[in-house]
Amino acid sequence: DVAYLRSVLPSTTEDAFFDYLATLDASEVTVTAVPEGSVVFARVPFLQVKGPLLVVQLLETTLLCLVNYASLVATNAARFRLLAGPDVKLMEMGLRRAQGPDGALSASKYSYIGGFDCTSNILAGKLYGIPHVQELPPLAGGEPVDLPSLAERWLQRDFQGLLDTYCVRRSGLPNFCAVALALHQLGYRAIGVRLDSGDLAQQSKEIRQVLRVCGAHFQVPWFETIPIAVSNDISEQSLEEFSREGSEINVIGVGTNLVTCPLQPSLGCVYKLVEVNGSPCLKLTEDEEKMTIPGTKTIYRLYDAAGHPFMDLMALEEEPSPSAGQELMVRVLGQLGETSKVVPTSVEPLHRTYFRDGQVCEPLPSLMEVRNHAQMSLSLLSPTHRRLHKPQPYPVAVTEKLHHLLTKLRQASQ
Amino acid sequence: DVAYLRSVLPSTTEDAFFDYLATLDASEVTVTAVPEGSVVFARVPFLQVKGPLLVVQLLETTLLCLVNYASLVATNAARFRLLAGPDVKLMEMGLRRAQGPDGALSASKYSYIGGFDCTSNILAGKLYGIPHVQELPPLAGGEPVDLPSLAERWLQRDFQGLLDTYCVRRSGLPNFCAVALALHQLGYRAIGVRLDSGDLAQQSKEIRQVLRVCGAHFQVPWFETIPIAVSNDISEQSLEEFSREGSEINVIGVGTNLVTCPLQPSLGCVYKLVEVNGSPCLKLTEDEEKMTIPGTKTIYRLYDAAGHPFMDLMALEEEPSPSAGQELMVRVLGQLGETSKVVPTSVEPLHRTYFRDGQVCEPLPSLMEVRNHAQMSLSLLSPTHRRLHKPQPYPVAVTEKLHHLLTKLRQASQ
């Protein structure tokens, strides 16, 4: 990298500068963060980086790049999970529409964290241990079925059939039933059917009915419970329609609308300077929303008696922790002019130190642990904050002391 | 990979299957394609892959993943270029909002091909040779300027100042002028200013006026031509506003709206079987748009007397090439029921063979060559096809012979 910079910077650049660049490392950097998978709210820092100014500036874009899309797609996945309910199996299948192979791997990984169950990306399975599902090539092409050869193809495993290559009712479903029943006699078991076009909810009900009748007629009890999978440009709206119309869908594959996040295609996390040489500082701007909260902060999540978080509170590092059951005076962002009193039933410090003096200093959780933590963190939210339509805004507040500092710094620089 | 598959497939899977997988390679695969950077139209194959069925099926998702986002973001970049006109410098700055580090590299590379001039991603500069621009940390924080130390920071290079950290007119611009004029006396030269908030077009005009007055007053002639760069959620709409209001903007940085393509967040290329063992086949479906065109095809682009392409024509591989100046009977997709007569002034075969028998067999163009080809390919389009608002649909046709095959296959399978 240094050699490259040497090749593009003017020849007048002093050698000492490149020598200096070569000495840079993260040995003096400390990173605190909320545990990966935690629900976070706007304006609350979820990562705090301390270290030599030049080094932490060099980390800015890298950290934002790693955090922004990951958080966005995990959040999008969590929304799909909330809409689908806990029982439906959600499959990520966005590989073909992601930003190249590695963008796709990020999508698989963070969709899994957000609550998806599996991916169609086998490499994500190999690299991250995410369960994956692959389907055999389409079943029903209108040609007569050569059963022995099919059986041979499926010799390795159970199978799922895609029903709507041509026409579900006239071709796909009858063919599937014939093949699945015949293979049943040879000892194989169909693990599902998939629909990829048309009115998915309606068709799922018709198919369930046919499977039920077939199962009863041929005395194959498991037949009526064959999972029905759907795909085809599934969006949040599709999931709402499924639940409104009722459906017999068991597995939902989401691709484009998961990985490209069309409802909000980007997340705008920022990385701001809040303290230099021990002195808190802030970004003054005429745009109130872009103003930063100065100083190194400790973040607390306050819980109510029902166990739901009701407020995130930023305090200066040197302030004592708020205590459970004790009344606090706080200032809520957006209405800083007035104080509010709150009494948390319990208090959770959100940040942990993950990296200190150039070393990871906290065991990093496995992907499965992160996924579980995300689901737990989401499930703790009060339904009024968690609902997708018109959720109640979650209050974020600062302590009186932090508010005082903010006011002082703002006045000092005017 | 084979070892991984062995670990996840059932233990009953025969060893011979894994041995077989290990023998797979692309030695029997042939790939023809339009040259990278060519304008392509819906329904026209831009890549044809021949080889053993199992191998080419394994390539499907990989090829789609590599092609979809690349084409999408290059197209999006080309739209920005069309709107910005040829003289404005366009900078890609989407690293923080892309799908992770490699998604960002894809964005930089294909935005460059689509007509951007440079990137803020230094790694893209290093890996692909794309020109990159990095800015120094903000200039005007409201604190007094320490000129010798600033000069030292800039000793290596010319500089650009970000004007609106606090307030453009009261702080950023006066500070910039003072610093730039002082450094001018020390032999340095400002290479630009950047605005990142507010009414960018209006401010650019005010700034140009101030630079002009300053340059005249202090007798620094180059001062009035200092490039003005803008950023801040720039979209196609922003560019339309700039040209409607008039502006003095010279450089435009586009991030989120370039790399996430919010107007159309994904491109849905597909990969379909058109011939098996020398017999053309087609995907029959009740959805006309999803029907494939059977057989191995040669694609011709037909040009009119003005040098604009006016039609893409698909022919069967064995058909003779259409000749310039000769009347052709064709069927336009979407109106297959009738024949049309066309007389091309010139005819261009679109595909070249890039990969044969496991080897790249055509020299691959450099990134710069691809970029030039893309701009050339776009510039050849007739303005009625190229315009962004309500472009005239570009006709795609098949030869009579191919239409005959299509009809025959469709009837045969009913």
PDB file of N, CA and C in Angstrom, chain A residues 283-368:
ATOM      1  N   LYS A 283     -19.435  18.932  16.735  1.00  0.00           N
ATOM      2  CA  LYS A 283     -19.550  19.463  15.389  1.00  0.00           C
ATOM      3  C   LYS A 283     -20.668  20.483  15.423  1.00  0.00           C
ATOM      4  N   LEU A 284     -20.285  21.752  15.263  1.00  0.00           N
ATOM      5  CA  LEU A 284     -21.288  22.807  15.221  1.00  0.00           C
ATOM      6  C   LEU A 284     -21.812  22.891  13.806  1.00  0.00           C
ATOM      7  N   THR A 285     -23.087  22.981  13.660  1.00  0.00           N
ATOM      8  CA  THR A 285     -23.645  23.104  12.326  1.00  0.00           C
ATOM      9  C   THR A 285     -24.995  23.769  12.439  1.00  0.00           C
ATOM     10  N   GLU A 286     -25.413  24.378  11.355  1.00  0.00           N
ATOM     11  CA  GLU A 286     -26.723  25.027  11.389  1.00  0.00           C
ATOM     12  C   GLU A 286     -27.835  23.976  11.309  1.00  0.00           C
ATOM     13  N   ASP A 287     -27.457  22.734  11.001  1.00  0.00           N
ATOM     14  CA  ASP A 287     -28.434  21.654  10.896  1.00  0.00           C
ATOM     15  C   ASP A 287     -28.468  20.887  12.223  1.00  0.00           C
ATOM     16  N   GLU A 288     -29.510  21.116  13.025  1.00  0.00           N
ATOM     17  CA  GLU A 288     -29.634  20.553  14.379  1.00  0.00           C
ATOM     18  C   GLU A 288     -29.423  19.033  14.404  1.00  0.00           C
ATOM     19  N   GLU A 289     -29.989  18.354  13.411  1.00  0.00           N
ATOM     20  CA  GLU A 289     -29.909  16.891  13.365  1.00  0.00           C
ATOM     21  C   GLU A 289     -28.476  16.387  13.208  1.00  0.00           C
ATOM     22  N   LYS A 290     -27.618  17.221  12.605  1.00  0.00           N
ATOM     23  CA  LYS A 290     -26.247  16.778  12.353  1.00  0.00           C
ATOM     24  C   LYS A 290     -25.308  17.116  13.510  1.00  0.00           C
ATOM     25  N   MET A 291     -25.834  17.795  14.542  1.00  0.00           N
ATOM     26  CA  MET A 291     -24.983  18.164  15.667  1.00  0.00           C
ATOM     27  C   MET A 291     -24.586  16.906  16.440  1.00  0.00           C
ATOM     28  N   THR A 292     -23.333  16.853  16.845  1.00  0.00           N
ATOM     29  CA  THR A 292     -22.881  15.670  17.580  1.00  0.00           C
ATOM     30  C   THR A 292     -23.023  15.897  19.082  1.00  0.00           C
ATOM     31  N   ILE A 293     -22.974  14.808  19.829  1.00  0.00           N
ATOM     32  CA  ILE A 293     -23.009  14.873  21.293  1.00  0.00           C
ATOM     33  C   ILE A 293     -21.563  14.734  21.762  1.00  0.00           C
ATOM     34  N   PRO A 294     -21.032  15.727  22.483  1.00  0.00           N
ATOM     35  CA  PRO A 294     -19.590  15.747  22.764  1.00  0.00           C
ATOM     36  C   PRO A 294     -19.163  14.736  23.831  1.00  0.00           C
ATOM     37  N   GLY A 295     -17.872  14.420  23.815  1.00  0.00           N
ATOM     38  CA  GLY A 295     -17.257  13.674  24.905  1.00  0.00           C
ATOM     39  C   GLY A 295     -17.363  12.162  24.794  1.00  0.00           C
ATOM     40  N   THR A 296     -16.494  11.488  25.550  1.00  0.00           N
ATOM     41  CA  THR A 296     -16.570  10.038  25.655  1.00  0.00           C
ATOM     42  C   THR A 296     -17.759   9.711  26.544  1.00  0.00           C
ATOM     43  N   LYS A 297     -18.597   8.823  26.040  1.00  0.00           N
ATOM     44  CA  LYS A 297     -19.863   8.608  26.741  1.00  0.00           C
ATOM     45  C   LYS A 297     -20.039   7.151  27.165  1.00  0.00           C
ATOM     46  N   THR A 298     -20.823   6.993  28.214  1.00  0.00           N
ATOM     47  CA  THR A 298     -21.301   5.663  28.561  1.00  0.00           C
ATOM     48  C   THR A 298     -22.782   5.642  28.198  1.00  0.00           C
ATOM     49  N   ILE A 299     -23.207   4.530  27.613  1.00  0.00           N
ATOM     50  CA  ILE A 299     -24.595   4.450  27.163  1.00  0.00           C
ATOM     51  C   ILE A 299     -25.329   3.432  28.030  1.00  0.00           C
ATOM     52  N   TYR A 300     -26.483   3.831  28.525  1.00  0.00           N
ATOM     53  CA  TYR A 300     -27.308   2.920  29.320  1.00  0.00           C
ATOM     54  C   TYR A 300     -28.639   2.698  28.629  1.00  0.00           C
ATOM     55  N   ARG A 301     -29.097   1.479  28.691  1.00  0.00           N
ATOM     56  CA  ARG A 301     -30.458   1.195  28.232  1.00  0.00           C
ATOM     57  C   ARG A 301     -31.314   1.012  29.484  1.00  0.00           C
ATOM     58  N   LEU A 302     -32.401   1.760  29.536  1.00  0.00           N
ATOM     59  CA  LEU A 302     -33.273   1.734  30.721  1.00  0.00           C
ATOM     60  C   LEU A 302     -34.494   0.873  30.434  1.00  0.00           C
ATOM     61  N   TYR A 303     -34.805  -0.015  31.359  1.00  0.00           N
ATOM     62  CA  TYR A 303     -35.924  -0.952  31.178  1.00  0.00           C
ATOM     63  C   TYR A 303     -37.059  -0.619  32.128  1.00  0.00           C
ATOM     64  N   ASP A 304     -38.282  -0.881  31.668  1.00  0.00           N
ATOM     65  CA  ASP A 304     -39.444  -0.667  32.533  1.00  0.00           C
ATOM     66  C   ASP A 304     -39.795  -1.957  33.278  1.00  0.00           C
ATOM     67  N   ALA A 305     -40.860  -1.886  34.049  1.00  0.00           N
ATOM     68  CA  ALA A 305     -41.216  -3.025  34.904  1.00  0.00           C
ATOM     69  C   ALA A 305     -41.590  -4.259  34.089  1.00  0.00           C
ATOM     70  N   ALA A 306     -42.058  -4.036  32.848  1.00  0.00           N
ATOM     71  CA  ALA A 306     -42.440  -5.176  32.002  1.00  0.00           C
ATOM     72  C   ALA A 306     -41.229  -5.798  31.308  1.00  0.00           C
ATOM     73  N   GLY A 307     -40.045  -5.218  31.539  1.00  0.00           N
ATOM     74  CA  GLY A 307     -38.842  -5.761  30.909  1.00  0.00           C
ATOM     75  C   GLY A 307     -38.550  -5.177  29.540  1.00  0.00           C
ATOM     76  N   HIS A 308     -39.338  -4.188  29.114  1.00  0.00           N
ATOM     77  CA  HIS A 308     -39.089  -3.541  27.822  1.00  0.00           C
ATOM     78  C   HIS A 308     -38.136  -2.359  28.005  1.00  0.00           C
ATOM     79  N   PRO A 309     -37.194  -2.186  27.092  1.00  0.00           N
ATOM     80  CA  PRO A 309     -36.401  -0.959  27.145  1.00  0.00           C
ATOM     81  C   PRO A 309     -37.302   0.228  26.818  1.00  0.00           C
ATOM     82  N   PHE A 310     -37.159   1.319  27.556  1.00  0.00           N
ATOM     83  CA  PHE A 310     -38.005   2.480  27.241  1.00  0.00           C
ATOM     84  C   PHE A 310     -37.195   3.717  26.901  1.00  0.00           C
ATOM     85  N   MET A 311     -35.871   3.668  27.100  1.00  0.00           N
ATOM     86  CA  MET A 311     -35.054   4.851  26.794  1.00  0.00           C
ATOM     87  C   MET A 311     -33.586   4.459  26.761  1.00  0.00           C
ATOM     88  N   ASP A 312     -32.825   5.059  25.830  1.00  0.00           N
ATOM     89  CA  ASP A 312     -31.370   4.952  25.882  1.00  0.00           C
ATOM     90  C   ASP A 312     -30.841   6.271  26.427  1.00  0.00           C
ATOM     91  N   LEU A 313     -29.923   6.169  27.364  1.00  0.00           N
ATOM     92  CA  LEU A 313     -29.418   7.362  28.038  1.00  0.00           C
ATOM     93  C   LEU A 313     -27.913   7.470  27.841  1.00  0.00           C
ATOM     94  N   MET A 314     -27.472   8.636  27.344  1.00  0.00           N
ATOM     95  CA  MET A 314     -26.035   8.883  27.214  1.00  0.00           C
ATOM     96  C   MET A 314     -25.562   9.699  28.406  1.00  0.00           C
ATOM     97  N   ALA A 315     -24.487   9.233  29.022  1.00  0.00           N
ATOM     98  CA  ALA A 315     -23.909   9.952  30.161  1.00  0.00           C
ATOM     99  C   ALA A 315     -22.429  10.161  29.888  1.00  0.00           C
ATOM    100  N   LEU A 316     -21.827  11.124  30.569  1.00  0.00           N
ATOM    101  CA  LEU A 316     -20.378  11.268  30.451  1.00  0.00           C
ATOM    102  C   LEU A 316     -19.726  10.085  31.152  1.00  0.00           C
ATOM    103  N   GLU A 317     -18.556   9.727  30.654  1.00  0.00           N
ATOM    104  CA  GLU A 317     -17.870   8.541  31.156  1.00  0.00           C
ATOM    105  C   GLU A 317     -17.674   8.603  32.674  1.00  0.00           C
ATOM    106  N   GLU A 318     -17.392   9.829  33.183  1.00  0.00           N
ATOM    107  CA  GLU A 318     -17.055   9.929  34.607  1.00  0.00           C
ATOM    108  C   GLU A 318     -18.286   9.923  35.512  1.00  0.00           C
ATOM    109  N   GLU A 319     -19.479  10.008  34.943  1.00  0.00           N
ATOM    110  CA  GLU A 319     -20.682  10.023  35.786  1.00  0.00           C
ATOM    111  C   GLU A 319     -20.949   8.636  36.358  1.00  0.00           C
ATOM    112  N   PRO A 320     -21.521   8.585  37.569  1.00  0.00           N
ATOM    113  CA  PRO A 320     -21.869   7.271  38.121  1.00  0.00           C
ATOM    114  C   PRO A 320     -23.017   6.657  37.329  1.00  0.00           C
ATOM    115  N   SER A 321     -23.082   5.350  37.342  1.00  0.00           N
ATOM    116  CA  SER A 321     -24.150   4.656  36.624  1.00  0.00           C
ATOM    117  C   SER A 321     -25.490   4.953  37.292  1.00  0.00           C
ATOM    118  N   PRO A 322     -26.538   5.150  36.504  1.00  0.00           N
ATOM    119  CA  PRO A 322     -27.858   5.265  37.120  1.00  0.00           C
ATOM    120  C   PRO A 322     -28.213   3.947  37.810  1.00  0.00           C
ATOM    121  N   SER A 323     -29.009   4.028  38.851  1.00  0.00           N
ATOM    122  CA  SER A 323     -29.348   2.810  39.593  1.00  0.00           C
ATOM    123  C   SER A 323     -30.789   2.410  39.324  1.00  0.00           C
ATOM    124  N   ALA A 324     -31.019   1.125  39.350  1.00  0.00           N
ATOM    125  CA  ALA A 324     -32.369   0.603  39.174  1.00  0.00           C
ATOM    126  C   ALA A 324     -33.253   1.157  40.284  1.00  0.00           C
ATOM    127  N   GLY A 325     -34.462   1.548  39.910  1.00  0.00           N
ATOM    128  CA  GLY A 325     -35.422   2.015  40.900  1.00  0.00           C
ATOM    129  C   GLY A 325     -35.214   3.449  41.350  1.00  0.00           C
ATOM    130  N   GLN A 326     -34.191   4.104  40.826  1.00  0.00           N
ATOM    131  CA  GLN A 326     -33.883   5.456  41.285  1.00  0.00           C
ATOM    132  C   GLN A 326     -34.332   6.482  40.249  1.00  0.00           C
ATOM    133  N   GLU A 327     -34.893   7.589  40.719  1.00  0.00           N
ATOM    134  CA  GLU A 327     -35.384   8.593  39.787  1.00  0.00           C
ATOM    135  C   GLU A 327     -34.222   9.335  39.126  1.00  0.00           C
ATOM    136  N   LEU A 328     -34.353   9.563  37.821  1.00  0.00           N
ATOM    137  CA  LEU A 328     -33.311  10.265  37.060  1.00  0.00           C
ATOM    138  C   LEU A 328     -33.909  11.481  36.383  1.00  0.00           C
ATOM    139  N   MET A 329     -33.122  12.568  36.332  1.00  0.00           N
ATOM    140  CA  MET A 329     -33.530  13.723  35.539  1.00  0.00           C
ATOM    141  C   MET A 329     -32.770  13.653  34.219  1.00  0.00           C
ATOM    142  N   VAL A 330     -33.477  13.637  33.111  1.00  0.00           N
ATOM    143  CA  VAL A 330     -32.806  13.522  31.816  1.00  0.00           C
ATOM    144  C   VAL A 330     -33.377  14.539  30.833  1.00  0.00           C
ATOM    145  N   ARG A 331     -32.653  14.725  29.735  1.00  0.00           N
ATOM    146  CA  ARG A 331     -33.127  15.581  28.640  1.00  0.00           C
ATOM    147  C   ARG A 331     -33.263  14.705  27.397  1.00  0.00           C
ATOM    148  N   VAL A 332     -34.434  14.668  26.845  1.00  0.00           N
ATOM    149  CA  VAL A 332     -34.674  13.825  25.671  1.00  0.00           C
ATOM    150  C   VAL A 332     -34.275  14.594  24.409  1.00  0.00           C
ATOM    151  N   LEU A 333     -33.514  13.972  23.536  1.00  0.00           N
ATOM    152  CA  LEU A 333     -33.123  14.629  22.285  1.00  0.00           C
ATOM    153  C   LEU A 333     -34.371  14.987  21.490  1.00  0.00           C
ATOM    154  N   GLY A 334     -34.347  16.190  20.924  1.00  0.00           N
ATOM    155  CA  GLY A 334     -35.525  16.666  20.206  1.00  0.00           C
ATOM    156  C   GLY A 334     -36.373  17.575  21.072  1.00  0.00           C
ATOM    157  N   GLN A 335     -36.204  17.475  22.398  1.00  0.00           N
ATOM    158  CA  GLN A 335     -36.889  18.395  23.315  1.00  0.00           C
ATOM    159  C   GLN A 335     -35.957  18.724  24.473  1.00  0.00           C
ATOM    160  N   LEU A 336     -34.770  19.226  24.092  1.00  0.00           N
ATOM    161  CA  LEU A 336     -33.720  19.463  25.083  1.00  0.00           C
ATOM    162  C   LEU A 336     -34.086  20.574  26.057  1.00  0.00           C
ATOM    163  N   GLY A 337     -35.064  21.397  25.705  1.00  0.00           N
ATOM    164  CA  GLY A 337     -35.420  22.527  26.552  1.00  0.00           C
ATOM    165  C   GLY A 337     -36.036  22.128  27.887  1.00  0.00           C
ATOM    166  N   GLU A 338     -36.549  20.929  27.985  1.00  0.00           N
ATOM    167  CA  GLU A 338     -37.213  20.542  29.233  1.00  0.00           C
ATOM    168  C   GLU A 338     -36.583  19.279  29.818  1.00  0.00           C
ATOM    169  N   THR A 339     -36.687  19.130  31.138  1.00  0.00           N
ATOM    170  CA  THR A 339     -36.179  17.910  31.761  1.00  0.00           C
ATOM    171  C   THR A 339     -37.326  16.925  31.943  1.00  0.00           C
ATOM    172  N   SER A 340     -36.978  15.641  31.910  1.00  0.00           N
ATOM    173  CA  SER A 340     -37.974  14.602  32.168  1.00  0.00           C
ATOM    174  C   SER A 340     -37.477  13.765  33.337  1.00  0.00           C
ATOM    175  N   LYS A 341     -38.421  13.238  34.099  1.00  0.00           N
ATOM    176  CA  LYS A 341     -38.061  12.320  35.188  1.00  0.00           C
ATOM    177  C   LYS A 341     -38.382  10.903  34.757  1.00  0.00           C
ATOM    178  N   VAL A 342     -37.436  10.004  34.956  1.00  0.00           N
ATOM    179  CA  VAL A 342     -37.718   8.600  34.660  1.00  0.00           C
ATOM    180  C   VAL A 342     -37.202   7.738  35.800  1.00  0.00           C
ATOM    181  N   VAL A 343     -37.846   6.593  35.991  1.00  0.00           N
ATOM    182  CA  VAL A 343     -37.402   5.633  37.007  1.00  0.00           C
ATOM    183  C   VAL A 343     -37.251   4.272  36.339  1.00  0.00           C
ATOM    184  N   PRO A 344     -36.023   3.893  36.016  1.00  0.00           N
ATOM    185  CA  PRO A 344     -35.839   2.592  35.360  1.00  0.00           C
ATOM    186  C   PRO A 344     -35.969   1.441  36.364  1.00  0.00           C
ATOM    187  N   THR A 345     -36.604   0.375  35.936  1.00  0.00           N
ATOM    188  CA  THR A 345     -36.662  -0.823  36.771  1.00  0.00           C
ATOM    189  C   THR A 345     -35.336  -1.574  36.717  1.00  0.00           C
ATOM    190  N   SER A 346     -34.697  -1.513  35.544  1.00  0.00           N
ATOM    191  CA  SER A 346     -33.326  -2.024  35.493  1.00  0.00           C
ATOM    192  C   SER A 346     -32.532  -1.215  34.475  1.00  0.00           C
ATOM    193  N   VAL A 347     -31.218  -1.309  34.599  1.00  0.00           N
ATOM    194  CA  VAL A 347     -30.304  -0.480  33.810  1.00  0.00           C
ATOM    195  C   VAL A 347     -29.231  -1.378  33.214  1.00  0.00           C
ATOM    196  N   GLU A 348     -29.013  -1.238  31.899  1.00  0.00           N
ATOM    197  CA  GLU A 348     -28.000  -2.063  31.247  1.00  0.00           C
ATOM    198  C   GLU A 348     -26.962  -1.172  30.563  1.00  0.00           C
ATOM    199  N   PRO A 349     -25.690  -1.281  30.943  1.00  0.00           N
ATOM    200  CA  PRO A 349     -24.668  -0.555  30.180  1.00  0.00           C
ATOM    201  C   PRO A 349     -24.528  -1.243  28.821  1.00  0.00           C
ATOM    202  N   LEU A 350     -24.575  -0.463  27.735  1.00  0.00           N
ATOM    203  CA  LEU A 350     -24.648  -1.100  26.410  1.00  0.00           C
ATOM    204  C   LEU A 350     -23.291  -1.478  25.821  1.00  0.00           C
ATOM    205  N   HIS A 351     -22.272  -0.678  26.097  1.00  0.00           N
ATOM    206  CA  HIS A 351     -20.988  -0.910  25.419  1.00  0.00           C
ATOM    207  C   HIS A 351     -20.087  -1.873  26.183  1.00  0.00           C
ATOM    208  N   ARG A 352     -19.336  -2.644  25.400  1.00  0.00           N
ATOM    209  CA  ARG A 352     -18.243  -3.433  25.968  1.00  0.00           C
ATOM    210  C   ARG A 352     -16.968  -3.079  25.218  1.00  0.00           C
ATOM    211  N   THR A 353     -15.844  -3.285  25.859  1.00  0.00           N
ATOM    212  CA  THR A 353     -14.571  -3.033  25.187  1.00  0.00           C
ATOM    213  C   THR A 353     -14.162  -4.308  24.456  1.00  0.00           C
ATOM    214  N   TYR A 354     -14.119  -4.210  23.121  1.00  0.00           N
ATOM    215  CA  TYR A 354     -13.799  -5.394  22.325  1.00  0.00           C
ATOM    216  C   TYR A 354     -12.348  -5.414  21.855  1.00  0.00           C
ATOM    217  N   PHE A 355     -11.727  -4.226  21.827  1.00  0.00           N
ATOM    218  CA  PHE A 355     -10.386  -4.134  21.249  1.00  0.00           C
ATOM    219  C   PHE A 355      -9.621  -3.128  22.084  1.00  0.00           C
ATOM    220  N   ARG A 356      -8.482  -3.558  22.612  1.00  0.00           N
ATOM    221  CA  ARG A 356      -7.691  -2.648  23.434  1.00  0.00           C
ATOM    222  C   ARG A 356      -6.213  -2.887  23.144  1.00  0.00           C
ATOM    223  N   ASP A 357      -5.465  -1.788  22.979  1.00  0.00           N
ATOM    224  CA  ASP A 357      -4.021  -1.877  22.769  1.00  0.00           C
ATOM    225  C   ASP A 357      -3.675  -2.839  21.634  1.00  0.00           C
ATOM    226  N   GLY A 358      -4.446  -2.759  20.585  1.00  0.00           N
ATOM    227  CA  GLY A 358      -4.104  -3.560  19.409  1.00  0.00           C
ATOM    228  C   GLY A 358      -4.540  -5.008  19.483  1.00  0.00           C
ATOM    229  N   GLN A 359      -5.314  -5.369  20.504  1.00  0.00           N
ATOM    230  CA  GLN A 359      -5.710  -6.770  20.663  1.00  0.00           C
ATOM    231  C   GLN A 359      -7.220  -6.881  20.856  1.00  0.00           C
ATOM    232  N   VAL A 360      -7.807  -7.910  20.271  1.00  0.00           N
ATOM    233  CA  VAL A 360      -9.187  -8.243  20.609  1.00  0.00           C
ATOM    234  C   VAL A 360      -9.177  -8.727  22.052  1.00  0.00           C
ATOM    235  N   CYS A 361      -9.997  -8.129  22.919  1.00  0.00           N
ATOM    236  CA  CYS A 361      -9.876  -8.425  24.349  1.00  0.00           C
ATOM    237  C   CYS A 361     -11.168  -8.989  24.930  1.00  0.00           C
ATOM    238  N   GLU A 362     -12.096  -9.340  24.067  1.00  0.00           N
ATOM    239  CA  GLU A 362     -13.358  -9.928  24.536  1.00  0.00           C
ATOM    240  C   GLU A 362     -13.640 -11.057  23.558  1.00  0.00           C
ATOM    241  N   PRO A 363     -14.030 -12.228  24.035  1.00  0.00           N
ATOM    242  CA  PRO A 363     -14.288 -13.299  23.067  1.00  0.00           C
ATOM    243  C   PRO A 363     -15.385 -12.873  22.095  1.00  0.00           C
ATOM    244  N   LEU A 364     -15.145 -13.053  20.812  1.00  0.00           N
ATOM    245  CA  LEU A 364     -16.153 -12.659  19.825  1.00  0.00           C
ATOM    246  C   LEU A 364     -17.188 -13.772  19.707  1.00  0.00           C
ATOM    247  N   PRO A 365     -18.460 -13.405  19.685  1.00  0.00           N
ATOM    248  CA  PRO A 365     -19.505 -14.428  19.636  1.00  0.00           C
ATOM    249  C   PRO A 365     -19.549 -15.116  18.278  1.00  0.00           C
ATOM    250  N   SER A 366     -20.055 -16.324  18.269  1.00  0.00           N
ATOM    251  CA  SER A 366     -20.251 -17.034  17.003  1.00  0.00           C
ATOM    252  C   SER A 366     -21.428 -16.406  16.264  1.00  0.00           C
ATOM    253  N   LEU A 367     -21.541 -16.747  14.993  1.00  0.00           N
ATOM    254  CA  LEU A 367     -22.636 -16.216  14.191  1.00  0.00           C
ATOM    255  C   LEU A 367     -23.984 -16.589  14.810  1.00  0.00           C
ATOM    256  N   MET A 368     -24.082 -17.808  15.278  1.00  0.00           N
ATOM    257  CA  MET A 368     -25.328 -18.275  15.890  1.00  0.00           C
ATOM    258  C   MET A 368     -25.635 -17.484  17.160  1.00  0.00           C
TER     259      MET A 368
END
